[in-house]
CSV table of C-alpha atoms in Angstrom, one decimal:
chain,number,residue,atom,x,y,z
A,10,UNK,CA,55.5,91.4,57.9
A,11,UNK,CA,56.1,95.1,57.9
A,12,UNK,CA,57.8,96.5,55.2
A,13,UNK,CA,57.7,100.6,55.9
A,14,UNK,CA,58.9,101.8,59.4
A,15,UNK,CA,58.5,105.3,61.1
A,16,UNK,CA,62.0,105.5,63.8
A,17,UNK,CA,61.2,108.8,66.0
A,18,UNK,CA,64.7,109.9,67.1
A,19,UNK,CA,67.5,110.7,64.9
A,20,UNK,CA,70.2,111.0,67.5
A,21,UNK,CA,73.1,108.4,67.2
A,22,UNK,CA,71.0,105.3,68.3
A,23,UNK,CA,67.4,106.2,66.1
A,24,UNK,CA,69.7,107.2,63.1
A,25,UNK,CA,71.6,103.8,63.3
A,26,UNK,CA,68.1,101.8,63.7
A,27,UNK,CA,66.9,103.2,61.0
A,28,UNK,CA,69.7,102.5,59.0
A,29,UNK,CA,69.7,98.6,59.8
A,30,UNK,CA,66.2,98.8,58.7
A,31,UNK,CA,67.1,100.7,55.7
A,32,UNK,CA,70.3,98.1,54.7
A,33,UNK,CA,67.5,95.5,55.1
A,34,UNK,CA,65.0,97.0,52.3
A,35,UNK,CA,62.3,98.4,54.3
A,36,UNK,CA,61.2,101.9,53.4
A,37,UNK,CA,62.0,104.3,56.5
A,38,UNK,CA,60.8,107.7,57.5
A,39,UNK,CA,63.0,109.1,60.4
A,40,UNK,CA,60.9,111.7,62.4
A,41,UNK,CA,62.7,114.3,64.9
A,42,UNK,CA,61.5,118.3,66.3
A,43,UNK,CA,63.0,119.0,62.8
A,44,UNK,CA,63.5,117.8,59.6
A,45,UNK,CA,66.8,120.1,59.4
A,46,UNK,CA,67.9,117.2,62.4
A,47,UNK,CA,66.9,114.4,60.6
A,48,UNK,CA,69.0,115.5,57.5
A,49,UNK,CA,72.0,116.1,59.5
A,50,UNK,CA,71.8,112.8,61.0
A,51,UNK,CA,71.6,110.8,57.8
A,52,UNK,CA,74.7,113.0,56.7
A,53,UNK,CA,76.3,110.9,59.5
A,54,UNK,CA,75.4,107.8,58.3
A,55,UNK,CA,76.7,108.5,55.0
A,56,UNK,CA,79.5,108.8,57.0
A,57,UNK,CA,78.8,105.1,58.4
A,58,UNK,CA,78.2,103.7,55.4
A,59,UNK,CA,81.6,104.5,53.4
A,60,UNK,CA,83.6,103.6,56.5
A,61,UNK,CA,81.7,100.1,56.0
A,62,UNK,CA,82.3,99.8,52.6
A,63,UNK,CA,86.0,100.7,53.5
A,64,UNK,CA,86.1,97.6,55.4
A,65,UNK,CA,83.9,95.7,53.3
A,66,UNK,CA,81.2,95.4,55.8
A,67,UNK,CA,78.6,97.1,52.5
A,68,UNK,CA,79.0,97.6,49.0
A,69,UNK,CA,78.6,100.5,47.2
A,70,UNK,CA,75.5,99.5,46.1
A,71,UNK,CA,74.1,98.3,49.3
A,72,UNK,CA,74.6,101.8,50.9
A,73,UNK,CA,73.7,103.7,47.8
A,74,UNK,CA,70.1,101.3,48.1
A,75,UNK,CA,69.8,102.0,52.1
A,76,UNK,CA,70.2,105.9,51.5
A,77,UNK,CA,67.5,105.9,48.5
A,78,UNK,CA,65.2,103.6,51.6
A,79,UNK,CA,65.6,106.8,53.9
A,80,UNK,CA,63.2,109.9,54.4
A,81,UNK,CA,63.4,112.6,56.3
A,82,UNK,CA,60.5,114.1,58.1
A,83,UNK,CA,59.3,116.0,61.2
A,84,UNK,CA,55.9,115.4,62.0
A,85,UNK,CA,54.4,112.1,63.3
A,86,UNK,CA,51.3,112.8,61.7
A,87,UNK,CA,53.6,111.6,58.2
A,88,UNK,CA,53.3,107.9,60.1
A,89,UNK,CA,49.7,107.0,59.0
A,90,UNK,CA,51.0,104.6,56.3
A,91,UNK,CA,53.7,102.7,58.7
A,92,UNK,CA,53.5,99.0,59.5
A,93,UNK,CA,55.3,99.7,62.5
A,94,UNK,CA,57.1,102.2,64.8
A,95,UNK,CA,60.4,102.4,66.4
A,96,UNK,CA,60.5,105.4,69.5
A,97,UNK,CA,64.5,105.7,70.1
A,98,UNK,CA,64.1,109.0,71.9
A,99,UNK,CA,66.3,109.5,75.6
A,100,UNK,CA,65.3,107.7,78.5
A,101,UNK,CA,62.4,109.3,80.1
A,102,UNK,CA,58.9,107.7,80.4
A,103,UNK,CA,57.0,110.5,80.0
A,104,UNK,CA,58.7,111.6,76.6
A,105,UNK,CA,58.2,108.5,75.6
A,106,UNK,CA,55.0,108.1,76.8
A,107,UNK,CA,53.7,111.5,75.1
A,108,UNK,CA,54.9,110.3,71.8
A,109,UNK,CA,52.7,106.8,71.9
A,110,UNK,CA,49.9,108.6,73.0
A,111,UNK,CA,49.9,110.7,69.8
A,112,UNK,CA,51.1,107.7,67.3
A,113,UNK,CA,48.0,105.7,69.0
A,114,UNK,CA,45.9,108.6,67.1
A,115,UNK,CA,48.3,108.1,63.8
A,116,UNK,CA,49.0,105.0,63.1
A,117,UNK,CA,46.6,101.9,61.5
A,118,UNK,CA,45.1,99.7,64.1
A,119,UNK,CA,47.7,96.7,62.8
A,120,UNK,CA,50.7,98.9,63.4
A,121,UNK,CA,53.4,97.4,65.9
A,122,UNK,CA,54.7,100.6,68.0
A,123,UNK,CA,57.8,99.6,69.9
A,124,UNK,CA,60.4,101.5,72.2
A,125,UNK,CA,64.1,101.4,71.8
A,126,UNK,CA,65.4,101.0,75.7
A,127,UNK,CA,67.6,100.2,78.0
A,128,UNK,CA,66.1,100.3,81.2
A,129,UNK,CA,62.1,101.4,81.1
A,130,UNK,CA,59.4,99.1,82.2
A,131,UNK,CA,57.8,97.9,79.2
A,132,UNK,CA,54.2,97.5,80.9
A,133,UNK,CA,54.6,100.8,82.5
A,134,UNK,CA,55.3,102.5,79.2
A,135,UNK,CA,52.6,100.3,77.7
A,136,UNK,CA,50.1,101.6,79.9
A,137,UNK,CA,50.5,104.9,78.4
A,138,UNK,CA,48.6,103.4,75.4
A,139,UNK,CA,44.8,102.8,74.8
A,140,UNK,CA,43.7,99.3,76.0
A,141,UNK,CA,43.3,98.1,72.6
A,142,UNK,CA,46.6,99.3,71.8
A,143,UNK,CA,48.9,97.5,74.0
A,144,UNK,CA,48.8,94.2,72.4
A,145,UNK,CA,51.0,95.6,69.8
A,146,UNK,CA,53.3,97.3,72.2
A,147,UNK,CA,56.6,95.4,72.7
A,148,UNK,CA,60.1,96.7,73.8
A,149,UNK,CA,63.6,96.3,72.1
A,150,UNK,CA,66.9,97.3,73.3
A,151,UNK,CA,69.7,97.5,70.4
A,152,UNK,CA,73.2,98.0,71.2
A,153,UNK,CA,75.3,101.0,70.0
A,154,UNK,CA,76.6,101.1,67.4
A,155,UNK,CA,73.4,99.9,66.3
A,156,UNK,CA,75.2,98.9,62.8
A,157,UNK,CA,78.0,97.0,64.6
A,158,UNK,CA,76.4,95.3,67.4
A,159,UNK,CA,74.3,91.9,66.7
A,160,UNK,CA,72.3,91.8,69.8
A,161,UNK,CA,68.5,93.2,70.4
A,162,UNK,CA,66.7,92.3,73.6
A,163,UNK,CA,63.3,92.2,73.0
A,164,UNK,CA,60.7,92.7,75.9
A,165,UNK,CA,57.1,91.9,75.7
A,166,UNK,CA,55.1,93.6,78.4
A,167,UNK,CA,52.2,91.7,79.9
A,168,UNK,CA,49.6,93.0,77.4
A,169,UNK,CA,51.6,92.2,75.2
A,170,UNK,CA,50.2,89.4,72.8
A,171,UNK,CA,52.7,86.4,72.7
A,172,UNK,CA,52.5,86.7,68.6
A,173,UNK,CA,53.4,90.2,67.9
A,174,UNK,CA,56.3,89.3,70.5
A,175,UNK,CA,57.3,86.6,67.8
A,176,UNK,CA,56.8,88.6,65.1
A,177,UNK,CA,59.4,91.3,66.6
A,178,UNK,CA,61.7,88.4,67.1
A,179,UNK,CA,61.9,87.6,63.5
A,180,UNK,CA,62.2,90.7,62.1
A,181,UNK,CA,65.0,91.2,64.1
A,182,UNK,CA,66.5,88.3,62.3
A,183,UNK,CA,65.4,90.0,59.1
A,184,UNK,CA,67.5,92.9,59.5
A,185,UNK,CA,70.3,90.7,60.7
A,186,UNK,CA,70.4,90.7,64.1
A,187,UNK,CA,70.5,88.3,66.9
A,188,UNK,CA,67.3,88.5,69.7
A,189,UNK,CA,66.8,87.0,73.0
A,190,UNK,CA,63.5,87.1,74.6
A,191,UNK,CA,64.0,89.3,78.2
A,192,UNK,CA,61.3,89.5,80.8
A,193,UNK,CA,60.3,92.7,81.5
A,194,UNK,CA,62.2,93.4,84.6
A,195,UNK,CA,63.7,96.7,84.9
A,196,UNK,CA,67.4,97.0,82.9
A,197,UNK,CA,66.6,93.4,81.4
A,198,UNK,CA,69.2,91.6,81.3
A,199,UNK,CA,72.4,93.0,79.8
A,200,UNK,CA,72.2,96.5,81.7
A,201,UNK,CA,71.4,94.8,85.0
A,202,UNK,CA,75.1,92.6,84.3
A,203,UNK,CA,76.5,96.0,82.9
A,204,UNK,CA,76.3,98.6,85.3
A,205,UNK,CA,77.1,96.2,87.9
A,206,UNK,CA,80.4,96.3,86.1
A,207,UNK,CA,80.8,99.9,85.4
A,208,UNK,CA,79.9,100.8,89.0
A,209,UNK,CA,82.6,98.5,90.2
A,210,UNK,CA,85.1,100.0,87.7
A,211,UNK,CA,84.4,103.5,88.7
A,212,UNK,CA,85.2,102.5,92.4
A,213,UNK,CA,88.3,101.0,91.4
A,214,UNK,CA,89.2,104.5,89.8
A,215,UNK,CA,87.7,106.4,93.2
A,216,UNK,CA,89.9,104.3,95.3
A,217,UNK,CA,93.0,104.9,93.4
A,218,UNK,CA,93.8,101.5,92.5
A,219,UNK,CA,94.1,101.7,88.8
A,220,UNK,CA,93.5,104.3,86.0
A,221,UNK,CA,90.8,104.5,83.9
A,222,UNK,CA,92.8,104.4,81.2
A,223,UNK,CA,94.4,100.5,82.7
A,224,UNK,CA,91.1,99.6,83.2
A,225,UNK,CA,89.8,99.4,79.9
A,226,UNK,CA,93.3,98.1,78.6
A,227,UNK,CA,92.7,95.4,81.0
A,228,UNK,CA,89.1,94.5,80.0
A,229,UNK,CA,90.2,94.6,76.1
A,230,UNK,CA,93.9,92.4,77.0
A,231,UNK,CA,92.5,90.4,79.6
A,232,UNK,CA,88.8,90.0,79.3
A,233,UNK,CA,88.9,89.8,75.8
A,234,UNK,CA,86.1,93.0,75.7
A,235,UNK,CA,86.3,95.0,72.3
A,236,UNK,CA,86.4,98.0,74.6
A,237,UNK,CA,86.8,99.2,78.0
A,238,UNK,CA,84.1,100.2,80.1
A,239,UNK,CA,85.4,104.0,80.6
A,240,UNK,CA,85.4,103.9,76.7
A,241,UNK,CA,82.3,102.9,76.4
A,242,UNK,CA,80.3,105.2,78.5
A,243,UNK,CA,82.2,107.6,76.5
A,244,UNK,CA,80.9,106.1,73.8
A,245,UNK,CA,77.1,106.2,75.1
A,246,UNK,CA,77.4,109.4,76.9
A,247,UNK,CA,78.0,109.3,80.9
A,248,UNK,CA,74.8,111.1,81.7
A,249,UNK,CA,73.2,108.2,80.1
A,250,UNK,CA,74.8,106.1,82.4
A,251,UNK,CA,73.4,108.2,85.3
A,252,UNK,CA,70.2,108.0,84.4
A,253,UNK,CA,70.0,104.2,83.6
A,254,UNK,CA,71.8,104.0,86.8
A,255,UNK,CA,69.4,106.0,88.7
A,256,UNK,CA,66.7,104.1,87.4
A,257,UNK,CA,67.8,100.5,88.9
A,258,UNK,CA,68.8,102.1,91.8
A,259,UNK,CA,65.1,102.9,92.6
A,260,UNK,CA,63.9,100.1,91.7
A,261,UNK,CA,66.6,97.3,93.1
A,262,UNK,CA,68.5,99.6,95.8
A,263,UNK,CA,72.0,101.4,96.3
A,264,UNK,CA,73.3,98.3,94.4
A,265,UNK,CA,73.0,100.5,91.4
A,266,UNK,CA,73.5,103.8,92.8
A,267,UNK,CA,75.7,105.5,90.5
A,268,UNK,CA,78.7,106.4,91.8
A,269,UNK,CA,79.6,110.3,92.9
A,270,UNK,CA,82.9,110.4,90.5
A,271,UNK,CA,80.3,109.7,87.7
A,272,UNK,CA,78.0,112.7,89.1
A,273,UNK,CA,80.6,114.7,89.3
A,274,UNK,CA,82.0,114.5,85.5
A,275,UNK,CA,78.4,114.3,84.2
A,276,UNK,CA,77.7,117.4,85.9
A,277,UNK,CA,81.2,118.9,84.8
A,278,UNK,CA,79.8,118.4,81.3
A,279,UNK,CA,81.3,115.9,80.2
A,280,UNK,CA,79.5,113.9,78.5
A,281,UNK,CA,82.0,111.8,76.2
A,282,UNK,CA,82.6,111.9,72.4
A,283,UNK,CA,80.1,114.3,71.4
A,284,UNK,CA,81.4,116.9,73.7
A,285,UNK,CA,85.3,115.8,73.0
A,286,UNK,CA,85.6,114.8,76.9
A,287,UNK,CA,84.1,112.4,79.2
A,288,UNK,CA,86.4,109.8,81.0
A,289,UNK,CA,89.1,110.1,78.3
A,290,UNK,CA,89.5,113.1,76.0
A,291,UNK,CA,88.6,113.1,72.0
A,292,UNK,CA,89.4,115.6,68.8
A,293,UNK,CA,86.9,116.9,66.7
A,294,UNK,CA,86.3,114.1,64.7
A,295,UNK,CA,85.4,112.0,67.9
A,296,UNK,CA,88.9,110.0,67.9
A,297,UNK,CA,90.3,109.4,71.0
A,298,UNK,CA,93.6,111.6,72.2
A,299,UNK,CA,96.2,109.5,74.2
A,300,UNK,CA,96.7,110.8,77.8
């Protein structure tokens, strides 16, 4: 099983995958365009870390062991020695694509690569790959926050061979997570339910018949969800959203067709907590102000 893992991407979702792998004892190199990035994010997981130990989620000395399993680096090249590879860069099959073309020339022939997403054909991205390559190409999709949420889909494309699938499927149980095996249809399964959801909440808020803010108090009160769905594209960042969005929508129909009061705040800039507005309005440490 692998024991040292390369994550390219230190944005909020690579950062938090690396950590779970990190918590779990595997040695971790998180590559980004700089290593001045990659510093910054683990200075936000330090951050993670003591609010978990604040609520008991780690101890002191588990975090103090997951930050000594971190490295920072910015070259892919610094991969040769990894048993396997986690891409968690934005959703766009040609950045993606370009980085497995250049780990295919880094990384041991026994290496698993796999993408982190949440709405990219596997097979498609797979066929970005050499041939020989593609057996050991699987997809995940984690759930942010990575370090909160138990769930991973994993996606096998159809090179894919049926054992390295397996394989992916218990190491997410390693690093204590919970797995289900998704086709590799595009959005798998959670999004396609998802953005169903969001899109029909956004139209509520279009056609005046409740808040944003009522909605998510209504999902959290009466659906029992830990947070509202305007929350939690702030939470993921709207444009995200979009895209994913405009993804299924080519592929399934206007089903999926993003709404225009989305467009219209993503192109507005706001993006959600990172930029202190998206659907709701947040300070500067990310917590949300009241309306």
């Amino acid at each position: 099983m692998a024991r040292k893992v390369g994550v390219v991407g230190s944005g909020m979702m690579g950062s938090e995958i690396a950590l779970v792998y990190a918590l779990a004892g595997f040695s971790v190199k998180i590559c980004d365009q700089s290593a001045e990035q990659v510093q910054s994010a683990i200075e936000r997981l330090k951050g993670v870390l003591e609010q978990g130990i604040a609520k008991n989620r780690y101890t002191r000395e588990q975090a103090d062991a997951a930050l000594a399993n971190l490295e920072a680096c910015d070259s892919l090249e610094s991969y040769a020695d990894r048993d396997l590879v986690v891409e968690a860069v934005f959703e766009d099959i040609d950045v993606k694509g370009a980085i497995f073309e250049r780990l295919a020339k880094v990384l041991p022939e026994t290496a698993i690569m796999m993408t982190n997403t949440s709405s990219i054909s596997i097979t498609a991205l797979g066929g970005r790959l050499p041939e020989e390559r593609r057996g050991r190409f699987v997809g995940t999709h984690f759930f942010s926050p990575v370090s909160r949420m138990a769930l991973v889909e994993v996606i096998p494309g159809i090179d894919t061979d049926p054992q390295v699938a397996d394989e992916v499927m218990q190491l997410m149980r390693d690093i204590a997570k919970e797995p289900i095996h998704v086709k590799d249809v595009v959005g798998f399964a959670v999004n396609r339910m998802l953005h169903i959801f969001f899109i029909e909440a956004i139209r509520l808020v279009e056609e005046g018949a409740v808040s944003a803010e009522d909605i998510d108090k209504a999902c959290k009160l009466g659906l029992g969800h830990p947070v509202g769905p305007f929350e939690l594209m702030d939470l993921t960042d709207t444009k995200l959203s979009m895209d994913v969005q405009q993804i299924m929508q080519d592929h399934y129909g206007d089903r999926f067709m993003p709404r225009q009061l989305l467009k219209a705040i993503v192109a507005a800039g706001y993006r959600g907590r990172k930029t202190g507005r998206g659907w709701h309005r947040y300070d500067a440490k990310g917590k949300r102000i009241p309306a």
